[in-house]
Amino acid sequence: MGEIRDRALLLRRIPYGDSSLVIHLLTEHHGVLSLMARGARRAKSPLRAALEPLYALSVAWRAGRTGMGTLTDIERHEPLLPPALAGAGLQLVALAAALYREGDPHGFVELHRGLHLLAPRPEDSGLAASVWQLLIESGWVGDLEHCWGCGRPLADDGAAVWHDGQLCCERCCSHGMPVSLGLRRGMMAHLVQNNVRLSAADVAAWRRMIDDVLMRHGLRLRLGSA
C-alpha cells in the first residue's frame, strides 16, 4: 500500500523502545490516528524536531498490514498560538485527546476552531471559551437559554441554577450555584467576540462549570482550574 498524506495536529507522544515514539494525531480526513514514528527520539532523526504540538503539520504514513501504521514523513508549518498561550493550548489539546478516540472521524476542525478562538482572547477567559466550544460540539453541554433537564426556556428574570454539571431551571433544581442572565449572556458573547471582557468572578464561575461537566463525564483533567 502506498503512502497516505494528510494535514494533522499532534495530540500526544509516547516513548516506545529505545528510540521510537508512538504518536497520536488528529488528521483532517482520517480522524484520530496512531502511528509508529521509528527512530524519532534519536538526536539526528528528521522527525524529532517536527513532532511538536500546537503546530500545523503535514504528515505521510504507510498503513500497517494488521496493526499500527508507520510515519514516513512530517513537515512542521506555522505555530497555531503565540508562545504566551502555549500552556492554555496544551490544556485544550489534552481535552481533545480525551474527547476524540481512534476511529472517530471528527476532531481536527473542532480543535483548529478552538485554538483559533483561544488566540485573540485573554488566557483565562479564552481557555474557558475554547473548551466550552469543544464541549458544545461534542454534545456535552446545551444552550444557555433553556433548562437542560426539562427543556423549558429559562425565566425572563434570568433565574437559573448550575447543579451537578447541568444548567437547570428552579423547577428542576432546588439548589446549586446561581447562574445569572448576565453571566450567560457574557459567555455567549465571549464565544463570538474577542473584545468582550468578563469579570474575574464570571470567569471563575465558568471554569467551575467546565470542571463539573468534565467530572460528570468521568474526566479528571480539570481544565477549568487556574
PDB file of C-alpha atoms in Angstrom:
ATOM      1  CA  MET A   1       0.000   0.000   0.000  1.00  0.00           C
ATOM      2  CA  GLY A   2       1.298   3.464  -0.882  1.00  0.00           C
ATOM      3  CA  GLU A   3       1.789   6.469   1.326  1.00  0.00           C
ATOM      4  CA  ILE A   4      -1.188   8.366   2.700  1.00  0.00           C
ATOM      5  CA  ARG A   5      -0.901  12.119   3.259  1.00  0.00           C
ATOM      6  CA  ASP A   6      -2.994  14.496   5.333  1.00  0.00           C
ATOM      7  CA  ARG A   7      -2.911  17.615   7.474  1.00  0.00           C
ATOM      8  CA  ALA A   8      -2.655  16.873  11.177  1.00  0.00           C
ATOM      9  CA  LEU A   9      -2.402  18.119  14.752  1.00  0.00           C
ATOM     10  CA  LEU A  10      -0.298  16.266  17.314  1.00  0.00           C
ATOM     11  CA  LEU A  11      -2.179  15.075  20.400  1.00  0.00           C
ATOM     12  CA  ARG A  12       0.482  13.107  22.276  1.00  0.00           C
ATOM     13  CA  ARG A  13       3.855  11.348  22.023  1.00  0.00           C
ATOM     14  CA  ILE A  14       4.570   8.121  23.898  1.00  0.00           C
ATOM     15  CA  PRO A  15       8.140   6.724  24.122  1.00  0.00           C
ATOM     16  CA  TYR A  16       8.471   3.268  22.578  1.00  0.00           C
ATOM     17  CA  GLY A  17      11.594   1.166  22.913  1.00  0.00           C
ATOM     18  CA  ASP A  18      14.955   2.903  22.996  1.00  0.00           C
ATOM     19  CA  SER A  19      14.488   5.356  20.144  1.00  0.00           C
ATOM     20  CA  SER A  20      10.938   5.450  18.790  1.00  0.00           C
ATOM     21  CA  LEU A  21       7.635   7.135  19.580  1.00  0.00           C
ATOM     22  CA  VAL A  22       4.002   6.178  19.283  1.00  0.00           C
ATOM     23  CA  ILE A  23       2.196   9.327  18.199  1.00  0.00           C
ATOM     24  CA  HIS A  24      -1.499  10.147  18.278  1.00  0.00           C
ATOM     25  CA  LEU A  25      -2.685  12.586  15.639  1.00  0.00           C
ATOM     26  CA  LEU A  26      -5.882  14.354  14.694  1.00  0.00           C
ATOM     27  CA  THR A  27      -5.961  14.303  10.905  1.00  0.00           C
ATOM     28  CA  GLU A  28      -8.202  16.309   8.632  1.00  0.00           C
ATOM     29  CA  HIS A  29      -9.573  13.437   6.542  1.00  0.00           C
ATOM     30  CA  HIS A  30      -8.705  10.299   8.537  1.00  0.00           C
ATOM     31  CA  GLY A  31      -9.760  11.281  12.059  1.00  0.00           C
ATOM     32  CA  VAL A  32      -7.776  10.159  15.079  1.00  0.00           C
ATOM     33  CA  LEU A  33      -4.750   8.097  14.127  1.00  0.00           C
ATOM     34  CA  SER A  34      -1.983   6.251  15.997  1.00  0.00           C
ATOM     35  CA  LEU A  35       1.340   5.822  14.202  1.00  0.00           C
ATOM     36  CA  MET A  36       4.766   4.460  14.960  1.00  0.00           C
ATOM     37  CA  ALA A  37       7.493   7.083  14.487  1.00  0.00           C
ATOM     38  CA  ARG A  38      10.545   4.876  14.228  1.00  0.00           C
ATOM     39  CA  GLY A  39      13.786   6.400  15.478  1.00  0.00           C
ATOM     40  CA  ALA A  40      12.080   9.722  16.240  1.00  0.00           C
ATOM     41  CA  ARG A  41      13.881  10.092  19.582  1.00  0.00           C
ATOM     42  CA  ARG A  42      17.333   9.892  18.035  1.00  0.00           C
ATOM     43  CA  ALA A  43      19.261  13.158  18.038  1.00  0.00           C
ATOM     44  CA  LYS A  44      19.710  13.182  14.256  1.00  0.00           C
ATOM     45  CA  SER A  45      16.223  11.995  13.352  1.00  0.00           C
ATOM     46  CA  PRO A  46      14.495  14.317  10.830  1.00  0.00           C
ATOM     47  CA  LEU A  47      11.207  13.520  12.587  1.00  0.00           C
ATOM     48  CA  ARG A  48      12.280  14.700  16.028  1.00  0.00           C
ATOM     49  CA  ALA A  49      12.100  18.480  15.600  1.00  0.00           C
ATOM     50  CA  ALA A  50       8.813  18.391  13.701  1.00  0.00           C
ATOM     51  CA  LEU A  51       6.846  16.343  16.225  1.00  0.00           C
ATOM     52  CA  GLU A  52       5.653  19.256  18.337  1.00  0.00           C
ATOM     53  CA  PRO A  53       2.132  20.130  19.480  1.00  0.00           C
ATOM     54  CA  LEU A  54       0.428  23.425  18.634  1.00  0.00           C
ATOM     55  CA  TYR A  55       1.850  23.499  15.096  1.00  0.00           C
ATOM     56  CA  ALA A  56       0.146  22.865  11.788  1.00  0.00           C
ATOM     57  CA  LEU A  57       1.583  19.622  10.423  1.00  0.00           C
ATOM     58  CA  SER A  58       1.617  17.749   7.133  1.00  0.00           C
ATOM     59  CA  VAL A  59       2.208  14.033   7.618  1.00  0.00           C
ATOM     60  CA  ALA A  60       2.670  10.936   5.472  1.00  0.00           C
ATOM     61  CA  TRP A  61       2.387   7.339   6.626  1.00  0.00           C
ATOM     62  CA  ARG A  62       2.026   3.771   5.460  1.00  0.00           C
ATOM     63  CA  ALA A  63      -0.830   1.726   6.858  1.00  0.00           C
ATOM     64  CA  GLY A  64       0.094  -1.417   8.770  1.00  0.00           C
ATOM     65  CA  ARG A  65      -0.965  -4.771   7.390  1.00  0.00           C
ATOM     66  CA  THR A  66      -2.539  -5.863  10.665  1.00  0.00           C
ATOM     67  CA  GLY A  67      -1.824  -3.118  13.165  1.00  0.00           C
ATOM     68  CA  MET A  68      -0.397   0.352  13.613  1.00  0.00           C
ATOM     69  CA  GLY A  69       0.823   2.316  10.605  1.00  0.00           C
ATOM     70  CA  THR A  70       4.270   3.874  10.308  1.00  0.00           C
ATOM     71  CA  LEU A  71       5.045   7.576   9.978  1.00  0.00           C
ATOM     72  CA  THR A  72       7.217   8.164   6.913  1.00  0.00           C
ATOM     73  CA  ASP A  73       7.402  11.942   6.624  1.00  0.00           C
ATOM     74  CA  ILE A  74       6.344  15.045   8.503  1.00  0.00           C
ATOM     75  CA  GLU A  75       6.569  18.765   7.834  1.00  0.00           C
ATOM     76  CA  ARG A  76       6.025  21.375  10.520  1.00  0.00           C
ATOM     77  CA  HIS A  77       4.347  24.601   9.440  1.00  0.00           C
ATOM     78  CA  GLU A  78       3.269  27.734  11.326  1.00  0.00           C
ATOM     79  CA  PRO A  79       2.590  27.801  15.080  1.00  0.00           C
ATOM     80  CA  LEU A  80      -1.099  27.928  15.933  1.00  0.00           C
ATOM     81  CA  LEU A  81      -0.704  30.048  19.076  1.00  0.00           C
ATOM     82  CA  PRO A  82       1.719  32.681  20.389  1.00  0.00           C
ATOM     83  CA  PRO A  83       4.196  31.306  22.970  1.00  0.00           C
ATOM     84  CA  ALA A  84       2.417  33.065  25.843  1.00  0.00           C
ATOM     85  CA  LEU A  85      -0.679  30.916  25.254  1.00  0.00           C
ATOM     86  CA  ALA A  86       1.133  27.589  24.897  1.00  0.00           C
ATOM     87  CA  GLY A  87       0.047  26.386  28.340  1.00  0.00           C
ATOM     88  CA  ALA A  88      -3.620  27.045  27.641  1.00  0.00           C
ATOM     89  CA  GLY A  89      -3.253  25.495  24.187  1.00  0.00           C
ATOM     90  CA  LEU A  90      -1.814  22.284  25.637  1.00  0.00           C
ATOM     91  CA  GLN A  91      -4.776  22.048  28.016  1.00  0.00           C
ATOM     92  CA  LEU A  92      -7.109  22.314  25.028  1.00  0.00           C
ATOM     93  CA  VAL A  93      -5.129  19.605  23.197  1.00  0.00           C
ATOM     94  CA  ALA A  94      -5.384  17.377  26.290  1.00  0.00           C
ATOM     95  CA  LEU A  95      -9.167  17.749  26.237  1.00  0.00           C
ATOM     96  CA  ALA A  96      -9.290  16.934  22.516  1.00  0.00           C
ATOM     97  CA  ALA A  97      -7.227  13.801  23.164  1.00  0.00           C
ATOM     98  CA  ALA A  98      -9.842  12.705  25.703  1.00  0.00           C
ATOM     99  CA  LEU A  99     -12.864  13.643  23.577  1.00  0.00           C
ATOM    100  CA  TYR A 100     -11.807  12.065  20.279  1.00  0.00           C
ATOM    101  CA  ARG A 101     -10.803   8.414  20.075  1.00  0.00           C
ATOM    102  CA  GLU A 102      -9.115   6.352  17.383  1.00  0.00           C
ATOM    103  CA  GLY A 103     -11.510   5.722  14.539  1.00  0.00           C
ATOM    104  CA  ASP A 104     -13.524   8.870  15.324  1.00  0.00           C
ATOM    105  CA  PRO A 105     -13.752  10.920  12.098  1.00  0.00           C
ATOM    106  CA  HIS A 106     -14.142  14.203  13.982  1.00  0.00           C
ATOM    107  CA  GLY A 107     -11.802  16.440  15.896  1.00  0.00           C
ATOM    108  CA  PHE A 108      -9.407  18.164  13.501  1.00  0.00           C
ATOM    109  CA  VAL A 109     -11.721  21.012  12.531  1.00  0.00           C
ATOM    110  CA  GLU A 110     -13.065  21.297  16.069  1.00  0.00           C
ATOM    111  CA  LEU A 111      -9.616  21.591  17.675  1.00  0.00           C
ATOM    112  CA  HIS A 112      -8.469  24.040  14.996  1.00  0.00           C
ATOM    113  CA  ARG A 113     -11.542  26.157  15.738  1.00  0.00           C
ATOM    114  CA  GLY A 114     -10.858  26.018  19.476  1.00  0.00           C
ATOM    115  CA  LEU A 115      -7.247  27.126  19.063  1.00  0.00           C
ATOM    116  CA  HIS A 116      -8.350  29.927  16.735  1.00  0.00           C
ATOM    117  CA  LEU A 117     -10.893  31.034  19.347  1.00  0.00           C
ATOM    118  CA  LEU A 118      -8.276  30.999  22.107  1.00  0.00           C
ATOM    119  CA  ALA A 119      -5.622  33.029  20.285  1.00  0.00           C
ATOM    120  CA  PRO A 120      -7.050  36.595  20.464  1.00  0.00           C
ATOM    121  CA  ARG A 121      -8.615  36.355  23.935  1.00  0.00           C
ATOM    122  CA  PRO A 122      -7.203  36.732  27.460  1.00  0.00           C
ATOM    123  CA  GLU A 123      -5.764  33.402  28.582  1.00  0.00           C
ATOM    124  CA  ASP A 124      -8.217  32.671  31.412  1.00  0.00           C
ATOM    125  CA  SER A 125     -11.480  33.525  29.657  1.00  0.00           C
ATOM    126  CA  GLY A 126     -10.120  32.417  26.266  1.00  0.00           C
ATOM    127  CA  LEU A 127      -9.409  28.932  27.583  1.00  0.00           C
ATOM    128  CA  ALA A 128     -12.891  28.748  29.104  1.00  0.00           C
ATOM    129  CA  ALA A 129     -14.448  29.812  25.801  1.00  0.00           C
ATOM    130  CA  SER A 130     -12.419  27.399  23.659  1.00  0.00           C
ATOM    131  CA  VAL A 131     -13.069  24.468  25.999  1.00  0.00           C
ATOM    132  CA  TRP A 132     -16.783  25.307  26.122  1.00  0.00           C
ATOM    133  CA  GLN A 133     -16.885  25.370  22.321  1.00  0.00           C
ATOM    134  CA  LEU A 134     -15.383  21.861  22.183  1.00  0.00           C
ATOM    135  CA  LEU A 135     -17.958  20.689  24.716  1.00  0.00           C
ATOM    136  CA  ILE A 136     -20.784  22.199  22.643  1.00  0.00           C
ATOM    137  CA  GLU A 137     -19.566  20.431  19.508  1.00  0.00           C
ATOM    138  CA  SER A 138     -19.267  17.152  21.421  1.00  0.00           C
ATOM    139  CA  GLY A 139     -22.842  17.450  22.693  1.00  0.00           C
ATOM    140  CA  TRP A 140     -21.753  17.594  26.327  1.00  0.00           C
ATOM    141  CA  VAL A 141     -23.357  20.987  27.065  1.00  0.00           C
ATOM    142  CA  GLY A 142     -26.562  22.556  25.862  1.00  0.00           C
ATOM    143  CA  ASP A 143     -27.554  26.105  25.041  1.00  0.00           C
ATOM    144  CA  LEU A 144     -27.755  28.727  27.758  1.00  0.00           C
ATOM    145  CA  GLU A 145     -31.352  29.776  27.170  1.00  0.00           C
ATOM    146  CA  HIS A 146     -33.129  26.543  28.110  1.00  0.00           C
ATOM    147  CA  CYS A 147     -33.139  24.199  31.090  1.00  0.00           C
ATOM    148  CA  TRP A 148     -31.056  21.123  30.253  1.00  0.00           C
ATOM    149  CA  GLY A 149     -33.363  18.997  32.383  1.00  0.00           C
ATOM    150  CA  CYS A 150     -36.863  19.770  31.109  1.00  0.00           C
ATOM    151  CA  GLY A 151     -36.060  21.864  28.033  1.00  0.00           C
ATOM    152  CA  ARG A 152     -38.205  24.815  29.094  1.00  0.00           C
ATOM    153  CA  PRO A 153     -36.956  28.346  28.315  1.00  0.00           C
ATOM    154  CA  LEU A 154     -35.287  29.878  31.334  1.00  0.00           C
ATOM    155  CA  ALA A 155     -37.244  32.575  33.138  1.00  0.00           C
ATOM    156  CA  ASP A 156     -37.232  36.120  31.792  1.00  0.00           C
ATOM    157  CA  ASP A 157     -35.680  37.300  35.041  1.00  0.00           C
ATOM    158  CA  GLY A 158     -32.677  35.076  34.261  1.00  0.00           C
ATOM    159  CA  ALA A 159     -33.126  32.738  37.222  1.00  0.00           C
ATOM    160  CA  ALA A 160     -31.092  29.572  36.637  1.00  0.00           C
ATOM    161  CA  VAL A 161     -29.110  27.153  38.749  1.00  0.00           C
ATOM    162  CA  TRP A 162     -25.980  25.139  37.999  1.00  0.00           C
ATOM    163  CA  HIS A 163     -26.107  21.716  39.640  1.00  0.00           C
ATOM    164  CA  ASP A 164     -24.157  18.504  39.017  1.00  0.00           C
ATOM    165  CA  GLY A 165     -22.817  19.646  35.650  1.00  0.00           C
ATOM    166  CA  GLN A 166     -26.141  20.873  34.278  1.00  0.00           C
ATOM    167  CA  LEU A 167     -27.936  24.191  33.811  1.00  0.00           C
ATOM    168  CA  CYS A 168     -31.387  23.922  35.363  1.00  0.00           C
ATOM    169  CA  CYS A 169     -34.495  25.958  35.929  1.00  0.00           C
ATOM    170  CA  GLU A 170     -35.649  26.353  39.514  1.00  0.00           C
ATOM    171  CA  ARG A 171     -38.311  23.668  38.962  1.00  0.00           C
ATOM    172  CA  CYS A 172     -35.698  21.024  38.145  1.00  0.00           C
ATOM    173  CA  CYS A 173     -33.044  22.016  40.706  1.00  0.00           C
ATOM    174  CA  SER A 174     -33.890  23.318  44.155  1.00  0.00           C
ATOM    175  CA  HIS A 175     -30.280  24.230  44.963  1.00  0.00           C
ATOM    176  CA  GLY A 176     -26.947  24.866  43.275  1.00  0.00           C
ATOM    177  CA  MET A 177     -24.796  27.730  42.028  1.00  0.00           C
ATOM    178  CA  PRO A 178     -26.903  30.653  40.750  1.00  0.00           C
ATOM    179  CA  VAL A 179     -26.158  31.433  37.096  1.00  0.00           C
ATOM    180  CA  SER A 180     -27.267  34.957  36.271  1.00  0.00           C
ATOM    181  CA  LEU A 181     -28.609  36.137  32.950  1.00  0.00           C
ATOM    182  CA  GLY A 182     -25.591  38.476  32.782  1.00  0.00           C
ATOM    183  CA  LEU A 183     -23.148  35.581  33.101  1.00  0.00           C
ATOM    184  CA  ARG A 184     -24.934  33.535  30.440  1.00  0.00           C
ATOM    185  CA  ARG A 185     -25.022  36.493  28.051  1.00  0.00           C
ATOM    186  CA  GLY A 186     -21.357  37.197  28.734  1.00  0.00           C
ATOM    187  CA  MET A 187     -20.426  33.570  27.981  1.00  0.00           C
ATOM    188  CA  MET A 188     -22.369  33.559  24.722  1.00  0.00           C
ATOM    189  CA  ALA A 189     -20.895  36.906  23.654  1.00  0.00           C
ATOM    190  CA  HIS A 190     -17.353  35.819  24.512  1.00  0.00           C
ATOM    191  CA  LEU A 191     -17.710  32.817  22.218  1.00  0.00           C
ATOM    192  CA  VAL A 192     -18.231  35.044  19.193  1.00  0.00           C
ATOM    193  CA  GLN A 193     -16.478  38.330  20.044  1.00  0.00           C
ATOM    194  CA  ASN A 194     -12.906  38.601  21.267  1.00  0.00           C
ATOM    195  CA  ASN A 195     -13.393  42.125  22.656  1.00  0.00           C
ATOM    196  CA  VAL A 196     -15.943  41.069  25.295  1.00  0.00           C
ATOM    197  CA  ARG A 197     -14.417  41.192  28.765  1.00  0.00           C
ATOM    198  CA  LEU A 198     -15.662  39.070  31.668  1.00  0.00           C
ATOM    199  CA  SER A 199     -15.140  39.796  35.333  1.00  0.00           C
ATOM    200  CA  ALA A 200     -12.856  37.571  37.400  1.00  0.00           C
ATOM    201  CA  ALA A 201     -15.909  36.228  39.237  1.00  0.00           C
ATOM    202  CA  ASP A 202     -17.656  35.324  35.966  1.00  0.00           C
ATOM    203  CA  VAL A 203     -14.544  33.572  34.634  1.00  0.00           C
ATOM    204  CA  ALA A 204     -14.223  31.606  37.882  1.00  0.00           C
ATOM    205  CA  ALA A 205     -17.883  30.546  37.674  1.00  0.00           C
ATOM    206  CA  TRP A 206     -17.455  29.481  34.028  1.00  0.00           C
ATOM    207  CA  ARG A 207     -14.373  27.457  34.913  1.00  0.00           C
ATOM    208  CA  ARG A 208     -16.257  25.757  37.746  1.00  0.00           C
ATOM    209  CA  MET A 209     -18.984  24.823  35.278  1.00  0.00           C
ATOM    210  CA  ILE A 210     -16.379  23.314  32.963  1.00  0.00           C
ATOM    211  CA  ASP A 211     -14.863  21.270  35.789  1.00  0.00           C
ATOM    212  CA  ASP A 212     -18.300  19.937  36.723  1.00  0.00           C
ATOM    213  CA  VAL A 213     -19.066  18.869  33.140  1.00  0.00           C
ATOM    214  CA  LEU A 214     -15.732  17.075  32.803  1.00  0.00           C
ATOM    215  CA  MET A 215     -16.215  15.307  36.134  1.00  0.00           C
ATOM    216  CA  ARG A 216     -19.757  14.314  35.134  1.00  0.00           C
ATOM    217  CA  HIS A 217     -18.261  12.522  32.123  1.00  0.00           C
ATOM    218  CA  GLY A 218     -15.509  10.866  34.108  1.00  0.00           C
ATOM    219  CA  LEU A 219     -12.626  13.127  33.059  1.00  0.00           C
ATOM    220  CA  ARG A 220     -10.144  14.299  35.653  1.00  0.00           C
ATOM    221  CA  LEU A 221      -8.455  16.924  33.505  1.00  0.00           C
ATOM    222  CA  ARG A 222      -9.928  19.852  35.471  1.00  0.00           C
ATOM    223  CA  LEU A 223      -9.206  22.223  32.610  1.00  0.00           C
ATOM    224  CA  GLY A 224     -11.293  24.915  34.239  1.00  0.00           C
ATOM    225  CA  SER A 225      -8.912  25.268  37.175  1.00  0.00           C
ATOM    226  CA  ALA A 226      -6.445  28.123  37.265  1.00  0.00           C
TER     227      ALA A 226
END
